[in-house]
């Protein structure tokens, strides 16, 4: 842990501002757009509720409700597009820090981040993100169903909270297993052409075998605890300002909380890249072994393996005769002589 924190400081401190400005700026813009989108979505839902009441009294047509529904769908599409854009941006930042670990002269700034973002195979990365979300959802689905059934039958809050806690553990566990997917995808990027992107998740699960608790402790100490302490201190200041009606303290607390977390994001992205590089350098770790038996042969992907394959119909098996078999002990009777 000490060596990791020491290497992390060395990685981040050098030219920290050159990385902080693009990372913080894009993050603040993303947060602002999401907040604006949320505000407009709330307004649309309010107007749809009003339209429902007006339709009941015959004061408007159902087309007003349909228009509101289309606006909601458009807002949802914009929100998904923003989420994918920010995901691509964070992957570009992680790759920039990974390059810096390999070549210390490689800077992490707006230019290098933009270079990685521009050359990302986004049609592959968004499939990795979708697979990750789908698998985590499927793993958590049984516990969600059980929680709904138990909550509806027993109305016991303790049971419900216990199941939800187990569900959170499952989600965290699977998130840790898939945490190295983007880095492993980068290692074998040319081989992913025409292949399923879920192979990156399979490789990450194998790569993290025996490392989950180590990764959890590193991220807990380096990422979660500093952000949590910062949010508690200045979020508490905002709560105190709201509680005492001193709204200046509320705005100052919220502003400092957001800015502090945003300024700490380069450390978060650098820690993720550093963990992968250190794990890859482990002599007991083999990236090729993580991808074993995952990729299909090129001949199968191109169809070349089936070009000269000829269909041969199966021969019908002869059915046995329905005549009963003669017994071995049976001896034919001698013919009587009529003469």
Short mmCIF file of C-alpha atoms in Angstrom, two decimals:
data_model
loop_
_atom_site.label_atom_id
_atom_site.label_comp_id
_atom_site.label_asym_id
_atom_site.label_seq_id
_atom_site.Cartn_x
_atom_site.Cartn_y
_atom_site.Cartn_z
CA UNK A 1 0.00 0.00 0.00
CA UNK A 2 2.82 2.42 0.86
CA UNK A 3 4.60 1.73 -2.43
CA UNK A 4 1.34 2.16 -4.33
CA UNK A 5 0.59 5.53 -2.71
CA UNK A 6 4.18 6.66 -3.29
CA UNK A 7 4.03 5.76 -6.99
CA UNK A 8 0.60 7.38 -7.26
CA UNK A 9 1.88 10.66 -5.85
CA UNK A 10 4.79 10.60 -8.28
CA UNK A 11 2.43 9.91 -11.17
CA UNK A 12 -0.12 12.62 -10.34
CA UNK A 13 1.94 15.43 -8.81
CA UNK A 14 3.99 16.04 -11.94
CA UNK A 15 1.98 18.43 -14.11
CA UNK A 16 -1.13 17.94 -12.03
CA UNK A 17 -2.75 21.16 -13.25
CA UNK A 18 -2.35 20.18 -16.91
CA UNK A 19 -4.49 17.08 -16.22
CA UNK A 20 -6.84 18.67 -13.71
CA UNK A 21 -8.16 21.43 -15.99
CA UNK A 22 -9.47 19.21 -18.83
CA UNK A 23 -10.72 16.50 -16.46
CA UNK A 24 -12.40 18.97 -14.10
CA UNK A 25 -13.75 21.15 -16.89
CA UNK A 26 -15.38 18.31 -18.81
CA UNK A 27 -16.77 16.84 -15.58
CA UNK A 28 -18.32 20.14 -14.51
CA UNK A 29 -19.86 20.61 -17.96
CA UNK A 30 -21.22 17.07 -17.82
CA UNK A 31 -22.71 17.62 -14.34
CA UNK A 32 -24.24 20.93 -15.45
CA UNK A 33 -25.83 19.34 -18.53
CA UNK A 34 -27.22 16.47 -16.48
CA UNK A 35 -28.70 18.92 -13.95
CA UNK A 36 -30.27 21.01 -16.72
CA UNK A 37 -31.65 17.86 -18.31
CA UNK A 38 -33.08 16.75 -14.96
CA UNK A 39 -34.72 20.15 -14.45
CA UNK A 40 -36.38 20.02 -17.87
CA UNK A 41 -37.47 16.40 -17.30
CA UNK A 42 -39.14 17.40 -14.04
CA UNK A 43 -40.91 20.24 -15.85
CA UNK A 44 -42.08 17.87 -18.58
CA UNK A 45 -43.48 15.38 -16.04
CA UNK A 46 -45.29 18.20 -14.29
CA UNK A 47 -46.83 19.40 -17.55
CA UNK A 48 -47.81 15.80 -18.43
CA UNK A 49 -49.62 15.46 -15.10
CA UNK A 50 -51.45 18.70 -15.82
CA UNK A 51 -52.32 17.45 -19.31
CA UNK A 52 -53.81 14.28 -17.81
CA UNK A 53 -56.12 16.34 -15.62
CA UNK A 54 -57.09 18.56 -18.55
CA UNK A 55 -57.84 15.51 -20.73
CA UNK A 56 -60.17 14.16 -18.02
CA UNK A 57 -62.15 17.41 -18.13
CA UNK A 58 -62.06 17.62 -21.92
CA UNK A 59 -59.98 20.80 -21.95
CA UNK A 60 -57.24 19.44 -24.24
CA UNK A 61 -56.56 16.59 -26.65
CA UNK A 62 -54.48 13.46 -26.00
CA UNK A 63 -51.90 14.80 -28.48
CA UNK A 64 -50.56 17.06 -25.74
CA UNK A 65 -49.80 13.99 -23.64
CA UNK A 66 -48.17 12.30 -26.62
CA UNK A 67 -45.99 15.36 -27.22
CA UNK A 68 -44.86 15.26 -23.61
CA UNK A 69 -44.02 11.57 -23.92
CA UNK A 70 -41.91 12.27 -27.00
CA UNK A 71 -40.06 14.98 -25.09
CA UNK A 72 -39.35 12.51 -22.28
CA UNK A 73 -37.97 9.97 -24.76
CA UNK A 74 -35.81 12.65 -26.38
CA UNK A 75 -34.47 13.67 -22.97
CA UNK A 76 -33.70 10.03 -22.15
CA UNK A 77 -31.80 9.66 -25.45
CA UNK A 78 -29.76 12.79 -24.68
CA UNK A 79 -28.99 11.49 -21.17
CA UNK A 80 -27.76 8.15 -22.56
CA UNK A 81 -25.62 9.96 -25.15
CA UNK A 82 -24.05 12.16 -22.45
CA UNK A 83 -23.34 9.10 -20.27
CA UNK A 84 -21.58 7.30 -23.13
CA UNK A 85 -19.61 10.44 -24.01
CA UNK A 86 -18.37 10.85 -20.45
CA UNK A 87 -17.52 7.15 -20.25
CA UNK A 88 -15.38 7.46 -23.40
CA UNK A 89 -13.71 10.55 -21.92
CA UNK A 90 -12.80 8.75 -18.67
CA UNK A 91 -11.36 5.81 -20.65
CA UNK A 92 -9.23 8.28 -22.61
CA UNK A 93 -7.91 9.77 -19.35
CA UNK A 94 -7.05 6.31 -17.99
CA UNK A 95 -5.21 5.41 -21.20
CA UNK A 96 -3.26 8.67 -21.01
CA UNK A 97 -2.08 7.82 -17.49
CA UNK A 98 -1.26 4.28 -18.60
CA UNK A 99 0.97 5.69 -21.37
CA UNK A 100 2.67 7.95 -18.85
CA UNK A 101 3.50 4.94 -16.68
CA UNK A 102 5.11 3.23 -19.68
CA UNK A 103 6.85 6.42 -20.90
CA UNK A 104 7.45 9.03 -18.14
CA UNK A 105 7.96 11.74 -20.78
CA UNK A 106 4.39 11.31 -22.01
CA UNK A 107 2.27 14.20 -20.64
CA UNK A 108 -1.30 13.94 -19.42
CA UNK A 109 -3.02 17.07 -20.67
CA UNK A 110 -5.89 18.15 -22.88
CA UNK A 111 -3.97 17.24 -26.04
CA UNK A 112 -3.09 13.68 -25.01
CA UNK A 113 -6.57 13.04 -23.62
CA UNK A 114 -8.18 14.34 -26.81
CA UNK A 115 -5.83 12.16 -28.90
CA UNK A 116 -6.96 9.04 -27.07
CA UNK A 117 -10.61 10.08 -27.17
CA UNK A 118 -10.43 10.69 -30.91
CA UNK A 119 -8.87 7.32 -31.71
CA UNK A 120 -11.02 5.18 -29.42
CA UNK A 121 -13.03 2.49 -31.17
CA UNK A 122 -16.24 3.79 -29.66
CA UNK A 123 -18.43 1.19 -31.38
CA UNK A 124 -16.53 -1.45 -29.37
CA UNK A 125 -16.30 0.44 -26.08
CA UNK A 126 -20.02 1.12 -25.82
CA UNK A 127 -20.66 -2.61 -26.26
CA UNK A 128 -18.31 -3.35 -23.37
CA UNK A 129 -20.23 -0.83 -21.26
CA UNK A 130 -23.57 -2.40 -22.25
CA UNK A 131 -22.35 -5.92 -21.49
CA UNK A 132 -21.04 -4.75 -18.14
CA UNK A 133 -24.34 -3.11 -17.22
CA UNK A 134 -26.34 -6.11 -18.47
CA UNK A 135 -24.34 -8.71 -16.54
CA UNK A 136 -24.37 -6.70 -13.31
CA UNK A 137 -28.13 -6.22 -13.71
CA UNK A 138 -28.69 -9.95 -14.27
CA UNK A 139 -26.60 -10.85 -11.23
CA UNK A 140 -28.57 -8.43 -9.06
CA UNK A 141 -31.99 -9.32 -10.52
CA UNK A 142 -32.70 -12.42 -8.35
CA UNK A 143 -32.07 -10.52 -5.12
CA UNK A 144 -34.19 -7.61 -6.36
CA UNK A 145 -37.07 -10.01 -7.04
CA UNK A 146 -36.64 -11.67 -3.66
CA UNK A 147 -36.58 -8.24 -1.96
CA UNK A 148 -39.83 -7.25 -3.67
CA UNK A 149 -41.51 -10.54 -2.74
CA UNK A 150 -40.30 -10.46 0.88
CA UNK A 151 -41.16 -6.79 1.25
CA UNK A 152 -44.65 -7.36 -0.10
CA UNK A 153 -45.37 -10.45 2.02
CA UNK A 154 -43.79 -9.64 5.37
CA UNK A 155 -43.62 -5.82 5.44
CA UNK A 156 -40.48 -6.34 7.53
CA UNK A 157 -37.98 -3.54 6.96
CA UNK A 158 -35.07 -5.50 8.47
CA UNK A 159 -35.42 -8.38 6.01
CA UNK A 160 -35.75 -5.95 3.13
CA UNK A 161 -32.67 -3.98 4.14
CA UNK A 162 -30.68 -7.18 4.63
CA UNK A 163 -31.49 -8.41 1.13
CA UNK A 164 -30.71 -5.00 -0.34
CA UNK A 165 -27.37 -5.05 1.48
CA UNK A 166 -26.57 -8.44 -0.05
CA UNK A 167 -27.58 -7.05 -3.43
CA UNK A 168 -25.15 -4.14 -2.97
CA UNK A 169 -22.37 -6.61 -2.15
CA UNK A 170 -23.11 -8.59 -5.33
CA UNK A 171 -23.06 -5.41 -7.43
CA UNK A 172 -19.76 -4.26 -5.87
CA UNK A 173 -18.23 -7.72 -6.32
CA UNK A 174 -19.13 -7.95 -10.01
CA UNK A 175 -18.02 -4.34 -10.58
CA UNK A 176 -14.59 -5.22 -9.16
CA UNK A 177 -14.42 -8.32 -11.36
CA UNK A 178 -15.11 -6.28 -14.51
CA UNK A 179 -12.94 -3.29 -13.45
CA UNK A 180 -10.02 -4.17 -15.76
CA UNK A 181 -12.10 -4.74 -18.90
CA UNK A 182 -11.07 -1.57 -20.73
CA UNK A 183 -7.34 -2.07 -20.04
CA UNK A 184 -7.41 -5.72 -21.13
CA UNK A 185 -9.39 -4.76 -24.22
CA UNK A 186 -6.63 -2.32 -25.09
CA UNK A 187 -4.01 -5.08 -24.79
CA UNK A 188 -5.79 -7.22 -27.42
CA UNK A 189 -7.63 -4.55 -29.39
CA UNK A 190 -6.67 -5.79 -32.90
CA UNK A 191 -7.94 -9.29 -32.07
CA UNK A 192 -11.35 -7.95 -31.04
CA UNK A 193 -12.28 -7.22 -34.67
CA UNK A 194 -15.40 -9.27 -35.34
CA UNK A 195 -15.31 -10.83 -31.87
CA UNK A 196 -17.76 -10.51 -29.01
CA UNK A 197 -16.83 -7.73 -26.60
CA UNK A 198 -17.87 -9.84 -23.63
CA UNK A 199 -14.46 -11.51 -23.93
CA UNK A 200 -13.00 -8.41 -22.26
CA UNK A 201 -15.25 -9.02 -19.25
CA UNK A 202 -14.32 -12.70 -19.16
CA UNK A 203 -10.62 -11.81 -19.24
CA UNK A 204 -11.11 -9.21 -16.50
CA UNK A 205 -12.87 -11.76 -14.29
CA UNK A 206 -9.98 -14.17 -14.72
CA UNK A 207 -7.39 -11.41 -14.32
CA UNK A 208 -8.93 -10.34 -11.01
CA UNK A 209 -8.98 -13.86 -9.62
CA UNK A 210 -7.30 -13.62 -6.22
CA UNK A 211 -6.98 -9.84 -6.47
CA UNK A 212 -10.46 -8.64 -5.58
CA UNK A 213 -9.79 -7.91 -1.90
CA UNK A 214 -6.51 -6.24 -2.77
CA UNK A 215 -8.21 -4.01 -5.35
CA UNK A 216 -11.02 -3.26 -2.89
CA UNK A 217 -8.61 -2.17 -0.15
CA UNK A 218 -6.52 -0.03 -2.51
CA UNK A 219 -9.54 1.77 -3.93
CA UNK A 220 -11.06 2.13 -0.45
CA UNK A 221 -7.97 3.87 0.93
CA UNK A 222 -6.99 5.87 -2.15
CA UNK A 223 -10.36 6.77 -3.66
CA UNK A 224 -13.36 6.26 -1.39
CA UNK A 225 -12.09 7.45 2.01
CA UNK A 226 -10.69 10.85 0.85
CA UNK A 227 -13.85 11.64 -1.15
CA UNK A 228 -16.09 10.47 1.69
CA UNK A 229 -14.28 12.57 4.31
CA UNK A 230 -14.35 15.64 2.04
CA UNK A 231 -18.06 15.19 1.32
CA UNK A 232 -18.90 14.69 5.00
CA UNK A 233 -17.06 17.86 6.09
CA UNK A 234 -18.33 20.29 3.48
CA UNK A 235 -21.62 18.49 2.87
CA UNK A 236 -22.18 18.84 6.61
CA UNK A 237 -21.48 22.56 6.23
CA UNK A 238 -24.17 22.76 3.56
CA UNK A 239 -26.61 20.84 5.76
CA UNK A 240 -25.87 23.15 8.69
CA UNK A 241 -26.50 26.19 6.51
CA UNK A 242 -29.81 24.75 5.34
CA UNK A 243 -30.79 23.76 8.91
CA UNK A 244 -30.06 27.22 10.31
CA UNK A 245 -31.45 29.04 7.24
CA UNK A 246 -27.95 30.42 6.56
CA UNK A 247 -28.17 29.73 2.86
CA UNK A 248 -24.80 31.29 2.11
CA UNK A 249 -23.17 28.40 3.97
CA UNK A 250 -25.37 25.98 2.03
CA UNK A 251 -24.17 27.26 -1.34
CA UNK A 252 -20.55 27.50 -0.20
CA UNK A 253 -20.62 23.95 1.19
CA UNK A 254 -22.12 22.50 -1.98
CA UNK A 255 -19.70 24.41 -4.19
CA UNK A 256 -16.62 23.34 -2.24
CA UNK A 257 -17.86 19.73 -2.12
CA UNK A 258 -18.31 19.54 -5.89
CA UNK A 259 -15.06 21.35 -6.71
CA UNK A 260 -13.04 19.22 -4.27
CA UNK A 261 -14.33 15.96 -5.74
CA UNK A 262 -13.79 17.20 -9.28
CA UNK A 263 -10.20 18.23 -8.51
CA UNK A 264 -9.55 14.79 -7.04
CA UNK A 265 -10.68 12.92 -10.17
CA UNK A 266 -7.19 12.82 -11.76
CA UNK A 267 -6.05 10.84 -8.71
CA UNK A 268 -8.95 8.41 -9.20
CA UNK A 269 -8.17 7.79 -12.88
CA UNK A 270 -4.43 7.56 -12.24
CA UNK A 271 -4.99 5.03 -9.43
CA UNK A 272 -6.96 2.76 -11.75
CA UNK A 273 -4.27 2.87 -14.45
CA UNK A 274 -1.49 2.35 -11.89
CA UNK A 275 -3.23 -0.69 -10.40
CA UNK A 276 -3.52 -2.36 -13.80
CA UNK A 277 0.09 -1.70 -14.74
CA UNK A 278 1.37 -3.02 -11.42
CA UNK A 279 -0.83 -6.12 -11.70
CA UNK A 280 0.32 -6.74 -15.27
CA UNK A 281 3.98 -6.52 -14.19
CA UNK A 282 3.40 -9.27 -11.64
CA UNK A 283 5.40 -12.31 -12.87
CA UNK A 284 2.58 -14.64 -11.82
CA UNK A 285 0.10 -12.77 -14.03
CA UNK A 286 -0.30 -13.67 -17.71
CA UNK A 287 -2.62 -11.60 -19.90
CA UNK A 288 -2.66 -14.27 -22.60
CA UNK A 289 -3.90 -16.79 -20.06
CA UNK A 290 -6.79 -14.46 -19.20
CA UNK A 291 -7.92 -14.57 -22.86
CA UNK A 292 -7.45 -18.33 -23.23
CA UNK A 293 -10.24 -20.05 -25.22
CA UNK A 294 -12.14 -16.80 -25.77
CA UNK A 295 -11.49 -15.60 -29.34
CA UNK A 296 -12.94 -17.55 -32.23
CA UNK A 297 -10.59 -18.55 -35.08
CA UNK A 298 -10.48 -16.08 -37.97
CA UNK A 299 -11.51 -18.84 -40.39
CA UNK A 300 -14.80 -19.24 -38.51
CA UNK A 301 -15.43 -15.49 -38.43
CA UNK A 302 -14.84 -15.08 -42.17
CA UNK A 303 -16.66 -18.30 -43.11
CA UNK A 304 -13.55 -19.75 -44.72
CA UNK A 305 -13.77 -22.83 -42.51
CA UNK A 306 -17.13 -23.71 -44.06
CA UNK A 307 -16.44 -22.94 -47.76
CA UNK A 308 -15.68 -26.52 -48.83
CA UNK A 309 -18.00 -28.18 -46.35
CA UNK A 310 -20.49 -30.44 -48.16
CA UNK A 311 -23.80 -31.44 -46.68
CA UNK A 312 -24.25 -35.16 -46.45
CA UNK A 313 -27.73 -36.33 -45.51
CA UNK A 314 -27.87 -38.82 -42.74
CA UNK A 315 -28.68 -42.36 -43.76
CA UNK A 316 -31.79 -43.79 -42.31
CA UNK A 317 -31.18 -46.71 -40.01
CA UNK A 318 -32.87 -49.95 -41.00
CA UNK A 319 -35.60 -50.85 -38.61
CA UNK A 320 -35.50 -54.43 -37.28
CA UNK A 321 -38.04 -56.88 -38.66
CA UNK A 322 -41.15 -57.34 -36.49
CA UNK A 323 -40.88 -61.16 -36.89
CA UNK A 324 -40.09 -62.83 -33.58
CA UNK A 325 -36.75 -64.52 -33.29
CA UNK A 326 -36.66 -68.29 -33.25
CA UNK A 327 -35.53 -69.94 -30.07
CA UNK A 328 -32.29 -71.88 -30.22
CA UNK A 329 -33.79 -74.79 -28.31
CA UNK A 330 -36.68 -75.17 -30.71
CA UNK A 331 -36.33 -78.18 -33.02
CA UNK A 332 -38.56 -78.61 -36.07
CA UNK A 333 -40.90 -81.64 -35.92
CA UNK A 334 -40.22 -84.49 -38.33
CA UNK A 335 -42.66 -84.82 -41.19
CA UNK A 336 -44.90 -87.83 -40.97
CA UNK A 337 -44.76 -90.30 -43.80
CA UNK A 338 -48.23 -90.84 -45.23
CA UNK A 339 -47.26 -93.93 -46.95
#
